[in-house]
mmCIF file of C-alpha atoms in Angstrom:
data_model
loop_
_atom_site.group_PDB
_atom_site.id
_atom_site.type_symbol
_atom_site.label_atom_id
_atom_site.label_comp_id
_atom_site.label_asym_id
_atom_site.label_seq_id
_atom_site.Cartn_x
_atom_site.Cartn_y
_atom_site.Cartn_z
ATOM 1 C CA UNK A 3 -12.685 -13.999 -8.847
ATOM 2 C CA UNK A 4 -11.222 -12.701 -11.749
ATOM 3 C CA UNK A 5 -8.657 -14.733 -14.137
ATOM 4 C CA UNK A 6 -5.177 -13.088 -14.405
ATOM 5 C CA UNK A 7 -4.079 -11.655 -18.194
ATOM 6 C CA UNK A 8 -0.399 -12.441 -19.041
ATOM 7 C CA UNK A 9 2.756 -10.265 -20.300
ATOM 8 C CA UNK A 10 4.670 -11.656 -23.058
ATOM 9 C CA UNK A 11 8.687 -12.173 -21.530
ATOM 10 C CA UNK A 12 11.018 -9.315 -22.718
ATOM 11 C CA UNK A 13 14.381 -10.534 -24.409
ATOM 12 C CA UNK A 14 15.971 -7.410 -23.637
ATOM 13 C CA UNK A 15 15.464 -8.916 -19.756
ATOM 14 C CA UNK A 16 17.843 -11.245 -20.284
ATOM 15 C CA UNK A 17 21.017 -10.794 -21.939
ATOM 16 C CA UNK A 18 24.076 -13.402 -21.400
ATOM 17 C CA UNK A 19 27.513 -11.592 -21.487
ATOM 18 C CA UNK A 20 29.689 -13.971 -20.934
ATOM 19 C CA UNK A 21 30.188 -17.813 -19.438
ATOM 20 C CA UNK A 22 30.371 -16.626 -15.957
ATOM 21 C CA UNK A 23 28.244 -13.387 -15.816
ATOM 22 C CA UNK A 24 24.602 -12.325 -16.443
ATOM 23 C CA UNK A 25 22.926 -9.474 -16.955
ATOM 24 C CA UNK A 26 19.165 -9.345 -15.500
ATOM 25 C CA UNK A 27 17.190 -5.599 -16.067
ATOM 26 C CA UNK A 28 20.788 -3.983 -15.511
ATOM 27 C CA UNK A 29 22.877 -5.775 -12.806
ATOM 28 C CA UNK A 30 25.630 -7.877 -13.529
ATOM 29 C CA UNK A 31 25.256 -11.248 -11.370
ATOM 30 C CA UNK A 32 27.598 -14.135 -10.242
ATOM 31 C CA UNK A 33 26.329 -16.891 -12.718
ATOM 32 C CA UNK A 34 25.137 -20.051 -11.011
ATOM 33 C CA UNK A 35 24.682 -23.555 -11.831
ATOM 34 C CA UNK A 36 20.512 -24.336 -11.925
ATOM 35 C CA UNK A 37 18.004 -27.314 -12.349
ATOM 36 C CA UNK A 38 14.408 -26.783 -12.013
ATOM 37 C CA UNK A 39 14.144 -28.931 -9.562
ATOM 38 C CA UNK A 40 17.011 -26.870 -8.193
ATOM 39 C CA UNK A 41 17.247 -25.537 -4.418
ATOM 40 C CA UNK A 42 15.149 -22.438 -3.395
ATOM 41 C CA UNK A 43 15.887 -18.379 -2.401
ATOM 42 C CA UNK A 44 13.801 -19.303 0.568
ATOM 43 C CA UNK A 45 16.310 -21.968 1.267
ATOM 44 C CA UNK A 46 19.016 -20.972 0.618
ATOM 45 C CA UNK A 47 17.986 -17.652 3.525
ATOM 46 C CA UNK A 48 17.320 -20.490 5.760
ATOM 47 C CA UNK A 49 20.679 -22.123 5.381
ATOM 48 C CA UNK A 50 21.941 -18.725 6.286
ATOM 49 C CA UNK A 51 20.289 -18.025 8.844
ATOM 50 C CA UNK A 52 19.691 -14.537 6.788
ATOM 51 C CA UNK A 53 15.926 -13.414 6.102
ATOM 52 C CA UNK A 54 15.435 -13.453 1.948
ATOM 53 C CA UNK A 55 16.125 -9.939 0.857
ATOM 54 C CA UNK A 56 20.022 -10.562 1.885
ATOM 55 C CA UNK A 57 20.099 -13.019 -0.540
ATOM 56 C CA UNK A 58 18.704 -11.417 -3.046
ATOM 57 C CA UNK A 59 21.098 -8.428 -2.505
ATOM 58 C CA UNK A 60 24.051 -10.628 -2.868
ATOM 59 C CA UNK A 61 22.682 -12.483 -6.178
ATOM 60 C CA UNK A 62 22.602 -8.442 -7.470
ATOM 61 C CA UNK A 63 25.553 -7.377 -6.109
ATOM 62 C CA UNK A 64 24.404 -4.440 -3.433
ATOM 63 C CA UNK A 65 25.203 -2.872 -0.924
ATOM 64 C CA UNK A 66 23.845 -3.456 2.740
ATOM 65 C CA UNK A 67 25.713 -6.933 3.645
ATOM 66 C CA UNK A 68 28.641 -7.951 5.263
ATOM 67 C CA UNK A 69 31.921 -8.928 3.369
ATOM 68 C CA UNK A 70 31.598 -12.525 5.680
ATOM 69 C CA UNK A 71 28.077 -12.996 5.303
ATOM 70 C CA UNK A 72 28.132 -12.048 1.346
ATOM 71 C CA UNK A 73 31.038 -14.672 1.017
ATOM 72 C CA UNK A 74 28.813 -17.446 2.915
ATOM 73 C CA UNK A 75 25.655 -17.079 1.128
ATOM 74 C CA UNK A 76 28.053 -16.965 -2.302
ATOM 75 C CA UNK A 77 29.419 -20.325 -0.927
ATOM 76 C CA UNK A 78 26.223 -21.858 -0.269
ATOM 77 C CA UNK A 79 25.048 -20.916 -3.460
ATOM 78 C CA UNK A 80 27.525 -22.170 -5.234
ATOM 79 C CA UNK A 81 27.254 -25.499 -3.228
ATOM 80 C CA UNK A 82 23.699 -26.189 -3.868
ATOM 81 C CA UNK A 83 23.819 -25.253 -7.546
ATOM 82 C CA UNK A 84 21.426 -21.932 -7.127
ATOM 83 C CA UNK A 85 21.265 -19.387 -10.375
ATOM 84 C CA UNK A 86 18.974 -16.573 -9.966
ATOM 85 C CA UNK A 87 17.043 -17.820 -13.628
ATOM 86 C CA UNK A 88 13.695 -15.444 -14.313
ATOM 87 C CA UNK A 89 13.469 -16.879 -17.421
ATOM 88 C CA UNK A 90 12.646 -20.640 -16.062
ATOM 89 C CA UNK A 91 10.783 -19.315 -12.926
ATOM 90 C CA UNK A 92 9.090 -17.401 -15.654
ATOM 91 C CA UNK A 93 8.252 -20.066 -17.704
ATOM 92 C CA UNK A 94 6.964 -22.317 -14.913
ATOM 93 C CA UNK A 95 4.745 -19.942 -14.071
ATOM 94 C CA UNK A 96 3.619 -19.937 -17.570
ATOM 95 C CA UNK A 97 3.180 -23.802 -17.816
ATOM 96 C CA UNK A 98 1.335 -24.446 -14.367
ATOM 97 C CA UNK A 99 -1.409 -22.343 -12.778
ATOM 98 C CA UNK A 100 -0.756 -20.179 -9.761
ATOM 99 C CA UNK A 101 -3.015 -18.057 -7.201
ATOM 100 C CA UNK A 102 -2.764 -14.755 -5.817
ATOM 101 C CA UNK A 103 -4.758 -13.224 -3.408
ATOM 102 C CA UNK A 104 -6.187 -9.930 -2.884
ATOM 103 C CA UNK A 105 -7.797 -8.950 0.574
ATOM 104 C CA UNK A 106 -9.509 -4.968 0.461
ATOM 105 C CA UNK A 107 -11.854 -4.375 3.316
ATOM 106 C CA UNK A 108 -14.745 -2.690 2.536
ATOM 107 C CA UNK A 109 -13.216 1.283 2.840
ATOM 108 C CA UNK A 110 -14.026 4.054 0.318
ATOM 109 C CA UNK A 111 -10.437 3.168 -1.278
ATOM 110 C CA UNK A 112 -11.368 -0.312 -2.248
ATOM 111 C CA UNK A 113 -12.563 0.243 -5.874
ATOM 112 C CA UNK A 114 -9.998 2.104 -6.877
ATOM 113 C CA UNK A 115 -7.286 -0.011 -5.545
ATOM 114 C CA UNK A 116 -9.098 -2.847 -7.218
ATOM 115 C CA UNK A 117 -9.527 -1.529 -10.650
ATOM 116 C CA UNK A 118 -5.401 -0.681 -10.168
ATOM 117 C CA UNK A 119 -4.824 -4.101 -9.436
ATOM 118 C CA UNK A 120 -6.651 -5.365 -12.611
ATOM 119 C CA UNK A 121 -5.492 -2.883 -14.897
ATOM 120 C CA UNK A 122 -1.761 -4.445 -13.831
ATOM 121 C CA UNK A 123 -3.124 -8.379 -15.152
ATOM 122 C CA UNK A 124 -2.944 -7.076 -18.843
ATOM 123 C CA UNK A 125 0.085 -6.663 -18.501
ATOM 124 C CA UNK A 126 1.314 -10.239 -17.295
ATOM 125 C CA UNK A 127 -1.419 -12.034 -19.333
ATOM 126 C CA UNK A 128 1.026 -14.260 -20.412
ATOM 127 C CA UNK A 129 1.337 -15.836 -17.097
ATOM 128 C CA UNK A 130 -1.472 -18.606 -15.800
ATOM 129 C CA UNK A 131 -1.961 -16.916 -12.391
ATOM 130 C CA UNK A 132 -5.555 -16.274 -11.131
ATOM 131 C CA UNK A 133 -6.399 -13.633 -9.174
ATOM 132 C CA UNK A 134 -8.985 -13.975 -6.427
ATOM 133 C CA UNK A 135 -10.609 -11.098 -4.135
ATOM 134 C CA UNK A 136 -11.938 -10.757 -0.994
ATOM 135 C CA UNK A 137 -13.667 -8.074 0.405
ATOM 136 C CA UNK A 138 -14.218 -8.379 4.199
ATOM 137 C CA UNK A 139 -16.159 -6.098 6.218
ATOM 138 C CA UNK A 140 -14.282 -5.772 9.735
ATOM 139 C CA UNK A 141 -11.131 -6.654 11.528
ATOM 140 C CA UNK A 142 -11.847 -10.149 12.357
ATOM 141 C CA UNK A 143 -13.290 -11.001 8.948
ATOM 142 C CA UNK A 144 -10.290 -9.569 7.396
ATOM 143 C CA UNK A 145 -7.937 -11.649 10.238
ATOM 144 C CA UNK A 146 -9.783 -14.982 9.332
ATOM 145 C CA UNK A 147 -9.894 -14.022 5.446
ATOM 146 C CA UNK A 148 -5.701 -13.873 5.731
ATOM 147 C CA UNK A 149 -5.603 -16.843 8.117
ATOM 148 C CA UNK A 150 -7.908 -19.238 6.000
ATOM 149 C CA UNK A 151 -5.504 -18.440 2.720
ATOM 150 C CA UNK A 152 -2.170 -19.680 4.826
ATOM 151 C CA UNK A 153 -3.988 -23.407 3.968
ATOM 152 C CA UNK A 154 -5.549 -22.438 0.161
ATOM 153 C CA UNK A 155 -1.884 -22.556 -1.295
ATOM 154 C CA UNK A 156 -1.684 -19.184 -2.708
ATOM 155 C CA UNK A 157 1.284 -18.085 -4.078
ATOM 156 C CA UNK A 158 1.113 -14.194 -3.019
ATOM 157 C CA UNK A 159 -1.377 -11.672 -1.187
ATOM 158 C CA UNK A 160 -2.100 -7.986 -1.892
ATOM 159 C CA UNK A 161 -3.839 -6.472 0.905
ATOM 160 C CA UNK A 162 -5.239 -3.404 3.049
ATOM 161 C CA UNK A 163 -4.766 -4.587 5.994
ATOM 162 C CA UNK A 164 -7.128 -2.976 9.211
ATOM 163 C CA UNK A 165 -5.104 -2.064 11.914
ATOM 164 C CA UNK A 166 -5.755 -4.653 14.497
ATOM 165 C CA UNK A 167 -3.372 -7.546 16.275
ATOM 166 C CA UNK A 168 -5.259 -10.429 14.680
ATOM 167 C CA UNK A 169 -4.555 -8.756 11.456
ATOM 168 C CA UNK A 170 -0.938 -8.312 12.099
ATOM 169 C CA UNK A 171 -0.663 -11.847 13.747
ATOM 170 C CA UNK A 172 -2.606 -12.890 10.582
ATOM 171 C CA UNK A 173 -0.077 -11.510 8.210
ATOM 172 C CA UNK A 174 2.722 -13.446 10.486
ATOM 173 C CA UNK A 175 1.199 -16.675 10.085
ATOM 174 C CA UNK A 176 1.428 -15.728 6.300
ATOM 175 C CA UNK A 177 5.277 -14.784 6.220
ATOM 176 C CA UNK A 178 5.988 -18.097 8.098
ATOM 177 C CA UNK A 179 4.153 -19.996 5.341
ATOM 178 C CA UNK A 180 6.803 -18.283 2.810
ATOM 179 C CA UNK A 181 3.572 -16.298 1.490
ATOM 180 C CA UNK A 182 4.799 -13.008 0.065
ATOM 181 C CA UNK A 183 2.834 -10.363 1.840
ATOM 182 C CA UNK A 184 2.702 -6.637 0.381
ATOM 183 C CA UNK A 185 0.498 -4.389 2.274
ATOM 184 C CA UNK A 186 -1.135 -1.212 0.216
ATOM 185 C CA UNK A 187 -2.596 2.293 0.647
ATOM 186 C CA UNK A 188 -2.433 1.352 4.653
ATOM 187 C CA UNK A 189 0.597 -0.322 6.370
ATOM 188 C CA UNK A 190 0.825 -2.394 9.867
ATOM 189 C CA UNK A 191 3.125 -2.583 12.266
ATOM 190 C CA UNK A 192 4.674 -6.418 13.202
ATOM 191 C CA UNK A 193 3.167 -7.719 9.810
ATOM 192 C CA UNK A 194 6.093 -9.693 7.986
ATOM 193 C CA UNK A 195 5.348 -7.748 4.966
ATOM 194 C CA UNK A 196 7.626 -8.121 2.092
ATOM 195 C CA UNK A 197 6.988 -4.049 1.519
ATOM 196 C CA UNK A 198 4.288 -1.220 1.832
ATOM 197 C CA UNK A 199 3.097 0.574 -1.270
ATOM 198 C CA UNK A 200 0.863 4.208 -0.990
ATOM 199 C CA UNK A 201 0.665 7.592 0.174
ATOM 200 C CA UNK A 202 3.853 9.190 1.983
ATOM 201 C CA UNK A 203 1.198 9.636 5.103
ATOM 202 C CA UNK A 204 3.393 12.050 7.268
ATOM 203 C CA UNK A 205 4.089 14.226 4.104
ATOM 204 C CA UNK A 206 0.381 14.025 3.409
ATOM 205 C CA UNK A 207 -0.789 14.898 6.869
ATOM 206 C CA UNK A 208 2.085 18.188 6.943
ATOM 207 C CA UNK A 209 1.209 18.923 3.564
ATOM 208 C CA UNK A 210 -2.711 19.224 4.937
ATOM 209 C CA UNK A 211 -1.523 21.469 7.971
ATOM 210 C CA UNK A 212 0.159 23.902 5.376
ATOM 211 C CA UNK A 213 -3.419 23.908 3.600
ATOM 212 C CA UNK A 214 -5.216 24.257 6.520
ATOM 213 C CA UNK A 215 -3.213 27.496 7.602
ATOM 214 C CA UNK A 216 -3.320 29.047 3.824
ATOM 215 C CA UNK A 217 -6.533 28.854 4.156
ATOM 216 C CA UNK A 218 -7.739 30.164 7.420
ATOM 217 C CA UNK A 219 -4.949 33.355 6.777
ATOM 218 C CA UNK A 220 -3.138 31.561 10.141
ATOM 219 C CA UNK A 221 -5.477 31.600 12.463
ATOM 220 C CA UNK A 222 -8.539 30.119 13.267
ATOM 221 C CA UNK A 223 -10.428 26.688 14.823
ATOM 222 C CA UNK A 224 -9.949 23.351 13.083
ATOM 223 C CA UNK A 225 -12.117 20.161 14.100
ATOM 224 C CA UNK A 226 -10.622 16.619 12.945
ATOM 225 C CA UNK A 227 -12.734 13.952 11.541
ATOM 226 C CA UNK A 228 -10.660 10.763 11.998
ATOM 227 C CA UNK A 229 -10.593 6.836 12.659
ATOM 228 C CA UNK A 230 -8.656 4.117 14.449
ATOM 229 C CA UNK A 231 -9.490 1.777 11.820
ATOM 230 C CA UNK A 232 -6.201 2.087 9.588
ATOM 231 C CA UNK A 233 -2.801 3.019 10.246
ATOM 232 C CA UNK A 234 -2.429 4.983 7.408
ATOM 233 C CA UNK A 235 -5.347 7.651 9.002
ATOM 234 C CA UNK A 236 -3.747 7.657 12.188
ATOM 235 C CA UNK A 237 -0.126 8.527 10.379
ATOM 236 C CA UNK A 238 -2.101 11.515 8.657
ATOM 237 C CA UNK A 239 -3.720 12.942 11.823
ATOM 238 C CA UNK A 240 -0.479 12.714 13.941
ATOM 239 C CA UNK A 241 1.283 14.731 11.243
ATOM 240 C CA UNK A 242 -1.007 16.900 10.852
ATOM 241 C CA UNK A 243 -1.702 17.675 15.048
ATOM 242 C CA UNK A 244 2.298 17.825 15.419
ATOM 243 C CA UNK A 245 3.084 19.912 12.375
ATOM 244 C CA UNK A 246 0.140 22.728 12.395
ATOM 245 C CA UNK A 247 1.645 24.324 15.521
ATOM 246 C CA UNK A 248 4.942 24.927 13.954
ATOM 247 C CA UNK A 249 3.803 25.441 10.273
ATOM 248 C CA UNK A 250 0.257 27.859 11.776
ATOM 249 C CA UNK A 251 0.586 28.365 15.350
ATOM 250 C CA UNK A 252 -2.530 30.498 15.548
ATOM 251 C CA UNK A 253 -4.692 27.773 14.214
ATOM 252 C CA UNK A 254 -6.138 25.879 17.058
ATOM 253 C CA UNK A 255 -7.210 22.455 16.947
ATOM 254 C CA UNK A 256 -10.894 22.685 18.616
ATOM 255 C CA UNK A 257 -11.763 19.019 19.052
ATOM 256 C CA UNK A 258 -11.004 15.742 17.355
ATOM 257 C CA UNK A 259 -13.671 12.761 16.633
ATOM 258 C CA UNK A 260 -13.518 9.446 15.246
ATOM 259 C CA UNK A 261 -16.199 8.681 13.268
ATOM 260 C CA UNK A 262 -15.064 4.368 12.834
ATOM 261 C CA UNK A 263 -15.749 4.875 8.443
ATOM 262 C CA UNK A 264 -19.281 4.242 9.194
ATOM 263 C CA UNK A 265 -21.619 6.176 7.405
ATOM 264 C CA UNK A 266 -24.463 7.084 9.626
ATOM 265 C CA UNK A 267 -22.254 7.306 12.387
ATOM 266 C CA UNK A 268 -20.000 9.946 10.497
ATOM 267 C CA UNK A 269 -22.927 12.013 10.244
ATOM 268 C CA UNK A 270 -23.982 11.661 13.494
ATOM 269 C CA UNK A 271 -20.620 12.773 15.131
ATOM 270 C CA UNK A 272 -19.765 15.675 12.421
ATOM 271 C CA UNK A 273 -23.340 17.064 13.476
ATOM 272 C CA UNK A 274 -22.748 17.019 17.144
ATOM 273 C CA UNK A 275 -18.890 18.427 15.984
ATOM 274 C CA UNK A 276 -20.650 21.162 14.739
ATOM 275 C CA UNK A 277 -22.747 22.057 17.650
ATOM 276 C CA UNK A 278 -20.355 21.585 20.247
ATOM 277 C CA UNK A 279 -17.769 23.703 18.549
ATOM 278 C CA UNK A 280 -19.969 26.966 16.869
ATOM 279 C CA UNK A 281 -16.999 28.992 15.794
ATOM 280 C CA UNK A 282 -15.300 26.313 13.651
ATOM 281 C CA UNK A 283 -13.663 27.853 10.615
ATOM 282 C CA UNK A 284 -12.278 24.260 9.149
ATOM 283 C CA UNK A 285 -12.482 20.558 8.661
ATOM 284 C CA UNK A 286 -9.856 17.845 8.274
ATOM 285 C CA UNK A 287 -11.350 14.550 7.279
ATOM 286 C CA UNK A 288 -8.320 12.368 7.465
ATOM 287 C CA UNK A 289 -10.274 8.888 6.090
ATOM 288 C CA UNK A 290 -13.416 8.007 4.346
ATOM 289 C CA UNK A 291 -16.997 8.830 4.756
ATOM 290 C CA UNK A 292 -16.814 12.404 3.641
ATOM 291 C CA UNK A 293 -20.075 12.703 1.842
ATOM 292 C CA UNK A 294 -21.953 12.082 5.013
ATOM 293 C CA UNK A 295 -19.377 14.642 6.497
ATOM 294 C CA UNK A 296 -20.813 17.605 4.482
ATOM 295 C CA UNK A 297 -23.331 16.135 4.490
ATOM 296 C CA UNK A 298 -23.790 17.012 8.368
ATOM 297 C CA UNK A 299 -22.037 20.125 7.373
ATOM 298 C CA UNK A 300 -24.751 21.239 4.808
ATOM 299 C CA UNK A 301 -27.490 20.108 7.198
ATOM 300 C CA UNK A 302 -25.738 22.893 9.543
ATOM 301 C CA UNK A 303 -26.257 25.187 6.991
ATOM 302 C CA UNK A 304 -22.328 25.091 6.710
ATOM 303 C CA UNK A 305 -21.887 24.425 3.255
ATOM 304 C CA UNK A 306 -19.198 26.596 1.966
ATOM 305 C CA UNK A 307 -18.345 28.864 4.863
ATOM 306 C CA UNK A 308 -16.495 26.267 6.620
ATOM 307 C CA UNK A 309 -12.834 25.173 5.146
ATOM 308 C CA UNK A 310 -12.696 21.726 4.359
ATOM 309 C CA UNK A 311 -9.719 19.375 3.378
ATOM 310 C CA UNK A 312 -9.762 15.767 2.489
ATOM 311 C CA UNK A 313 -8.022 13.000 1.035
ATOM 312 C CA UNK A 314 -8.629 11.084 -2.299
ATOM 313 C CA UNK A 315 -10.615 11.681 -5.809
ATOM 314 C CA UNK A 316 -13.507 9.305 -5.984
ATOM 315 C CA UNK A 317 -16.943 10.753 -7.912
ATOM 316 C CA UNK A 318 -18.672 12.238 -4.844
ATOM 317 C CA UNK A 319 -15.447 13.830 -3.588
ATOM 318 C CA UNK A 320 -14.679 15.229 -7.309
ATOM 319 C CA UNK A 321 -18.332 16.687 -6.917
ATOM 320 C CA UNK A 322 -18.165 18.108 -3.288
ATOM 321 C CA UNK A 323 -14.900 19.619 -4.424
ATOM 322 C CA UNK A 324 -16.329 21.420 -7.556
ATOM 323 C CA UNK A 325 -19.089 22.613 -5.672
ATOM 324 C CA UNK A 326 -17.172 24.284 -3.212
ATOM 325 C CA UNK A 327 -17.922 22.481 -0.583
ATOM 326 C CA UNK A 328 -14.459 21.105 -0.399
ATOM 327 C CA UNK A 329 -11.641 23.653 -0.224
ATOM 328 C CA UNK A 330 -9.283 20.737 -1.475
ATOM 329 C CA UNK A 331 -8.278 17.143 -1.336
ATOM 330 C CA UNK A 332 -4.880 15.569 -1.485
ATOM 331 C CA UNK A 333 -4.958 12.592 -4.012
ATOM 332 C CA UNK A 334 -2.890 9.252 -3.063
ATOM 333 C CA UNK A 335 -3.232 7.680 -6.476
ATOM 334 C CA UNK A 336 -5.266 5.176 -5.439
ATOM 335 C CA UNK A 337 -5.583 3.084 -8.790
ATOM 336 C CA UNK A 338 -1.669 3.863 -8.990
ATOM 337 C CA UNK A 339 -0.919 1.617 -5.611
ATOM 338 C CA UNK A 340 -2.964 -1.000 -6.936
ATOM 339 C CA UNK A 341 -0.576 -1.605 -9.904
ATOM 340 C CA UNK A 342 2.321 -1.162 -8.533
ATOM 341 C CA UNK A 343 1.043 -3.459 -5.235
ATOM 342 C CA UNK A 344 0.281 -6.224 -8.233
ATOM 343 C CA UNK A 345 3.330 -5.550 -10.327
ATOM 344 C CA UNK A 346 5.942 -5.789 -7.421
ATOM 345 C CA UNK A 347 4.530 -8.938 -5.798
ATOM 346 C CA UNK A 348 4.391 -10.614 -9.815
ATOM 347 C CA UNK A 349 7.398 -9.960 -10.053
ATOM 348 C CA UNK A 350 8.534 -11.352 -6.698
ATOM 349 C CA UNK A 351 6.439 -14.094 -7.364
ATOM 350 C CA UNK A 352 7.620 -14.432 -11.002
ATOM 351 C CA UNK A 353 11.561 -13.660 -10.498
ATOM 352 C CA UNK A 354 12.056 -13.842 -7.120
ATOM 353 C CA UNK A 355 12.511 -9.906 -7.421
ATOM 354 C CA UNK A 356 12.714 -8.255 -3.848
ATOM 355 C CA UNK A 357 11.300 -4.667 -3.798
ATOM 356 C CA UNK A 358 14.377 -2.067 -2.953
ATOM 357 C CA UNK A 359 12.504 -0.083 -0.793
ATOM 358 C CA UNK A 360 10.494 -1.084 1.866
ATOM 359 C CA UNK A 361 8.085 1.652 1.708
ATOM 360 C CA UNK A 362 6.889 2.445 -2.019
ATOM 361 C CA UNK A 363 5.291 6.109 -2.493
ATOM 362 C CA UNK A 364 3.275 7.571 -4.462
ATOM 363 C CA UNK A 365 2.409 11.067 -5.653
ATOM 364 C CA UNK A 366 0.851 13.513 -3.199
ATOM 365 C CA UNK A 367 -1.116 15.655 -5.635
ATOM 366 C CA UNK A 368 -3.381 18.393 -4.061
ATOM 367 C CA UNK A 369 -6.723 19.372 -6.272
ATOM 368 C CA UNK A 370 -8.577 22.353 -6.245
ATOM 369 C CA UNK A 371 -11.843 22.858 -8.095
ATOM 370 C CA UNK A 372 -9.769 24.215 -11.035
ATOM 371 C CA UNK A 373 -7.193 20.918 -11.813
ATOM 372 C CA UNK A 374 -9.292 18.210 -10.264
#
């Protein structure tokens, strides 16, 4: 449990420009009559029958509703007295403590996405929000972890989420609770999530066909390490097996193994890879556990001759990669989706900012031994 820092308000935030307008980071809003005690986004969606982006769009002025609906939320605002106000959300936030809630299983990403998350708290220190993490080690931890906080009163959740049902259904319970969700560096299907922020996975995975075929001159066998544990693995191997034949259509894909991000068992099932498949020219590790991957691979007397492409930049992988035992790896700025996870549910949180995208990339940068 770590306490949250705080970020000193901007004035240049919040500008009035006249008796009936507002301007708020650049758009130009409908000004509307506000208490504190005043009447709710949430609310307000729920008088609408509309879910809470819409009204958020119409407070900003864009595009993407109706000329009907955007004149019945207007009137409804204007009814119940709503004003989109940062500043006093803001400053509630600053005179009463809040909780937020961040869930990372325990993957190879989870450090990384942690210290991003932390690095993001010195910049709202102004704000009395604490921060609490969990770390659980499986699906149903991680479902019980999310289910347990729907009755702890947190404000917000960052988290990871394992792809599993009582996960998503987990997440559900959340979004019913009016508990903004935002899911990073994996995503889940059915989760309520307010928005995903990480790697672009189906760029990622193409991008790693392309490699592969560079690599191998266009021809050649490829075996696939993989899991079924997160969604954003599977994303990268479907990519991958559906772009390769039109991107290298001489490089064959020999066999494919899940390996379930368990050490030993990573080893065990990249070593019996190996030995089923003897004319292997490459590797795709599409999730974690790639130490004990070439690992297996060196104990095959591999390391080196075979082609080998993974994701990420943590210390091992940095090593592996200026050894040459890694061709390359394709970085998903881990620490990066941590921030911007944290900064886009503050600031929902905060201002009742919705994120404009529902998916939030970020950089696919591929290393080499010479720019990692």
């Amino acid at each position: 449990m770590l306490p949250l820092g705080r970020m000193p308000l901007q004035t240049s935030d919040f500008c009035v420009v006249s008796k009936k307008a507002v301007c708020y980071n650049g758009y130009e809003n409908e000004r509307f009559r506000v208490n504190d005690m005043g009447i709710t986004l949430q609310q307000i969606a729920d008088l609408a029958g509309v879910h809470k982006s819409t009204v958020d769009k119409v407070i900003h002025n864009r595009p993407g509703v109706s000329d009907a609906k955007r004149q019945m939320i207007r009137k409804l605002l204007e009814e119940h007295g709503y004003e989109s106000n940062p500043l006093a959300k803001a400053l509630n936030y600053q005179k009463n403590k809040f909780t937020a809630a961040v869930v990372l299983p325990s993957v190879d990403a989870a450090p990384a996405l942690k210290v991003g998350t932390e690095l993001l708290q010195q910049d709202f220190r102004s704000f009395n929000i604490e921060v609490q993490y969990y770390e659980p080690g499986n699906a149903a931890e991680e479902a019980e972890c999310l289910r347990a906080l729907c009755g702890q009163n947190v404000a917000g959740v960052v988290v990871n989420p394992i792809e599993d049902h009582a996960v998503a259904d987990a997440l559900k319970k959340l979004s019913d609770a009016h508990i903004p969700v935002i899911t990073v560096n994996s995503d889940i299907d059915e989760s309520a999530r307010l928005c995903f922020v990480g790697q672009d996975m189906e760029q990622s995975g193409k991008t790693a066909a392309r490699l592969i075929g560079l690599l191998l001159d266009g021809h050649g066998e490829v075996g696939i390490i993989s899991s079924r544990a997160m969604h954003a693995v599977i994303q990268r191997r479907h990519a991958f097996e559906s772009y390769l034949p039109e991107c290298s259509p001489e490089v064959r894909i020999a066999e494919a193994v899940d390996i379930q991000e368990q050490p030993e068992y990573a080893y065990q099932q990249t070593a019996a890879l190996l030995e089923r498949n003897p004319s292997l020219h490459a590797l795709f590790i599409t999730c974690g556990c790639v130490p004990d991957v070439c690992r297996a691979v060196r104990d095959k007397g591999l390391a080196g001759k075979l082609k080998i492409i993974c994701y990420e930049r943590y210390p091992a992988i940095t090593e592996l990669v200026e050894s040459g035992e890694i061709s390359c790896t394709i970085s998903g700025e881990l620490e990066e989706q941590g921030r911007l996870a944290m900064r886009l549910l503050f600031e929902y949180m905060i201002y009742d900012h919705i994120p404009e995208q529902d998916q939030v990339y970020t950089k696919n940068e591929i290393l080499f031994r010479e720019n990692i």
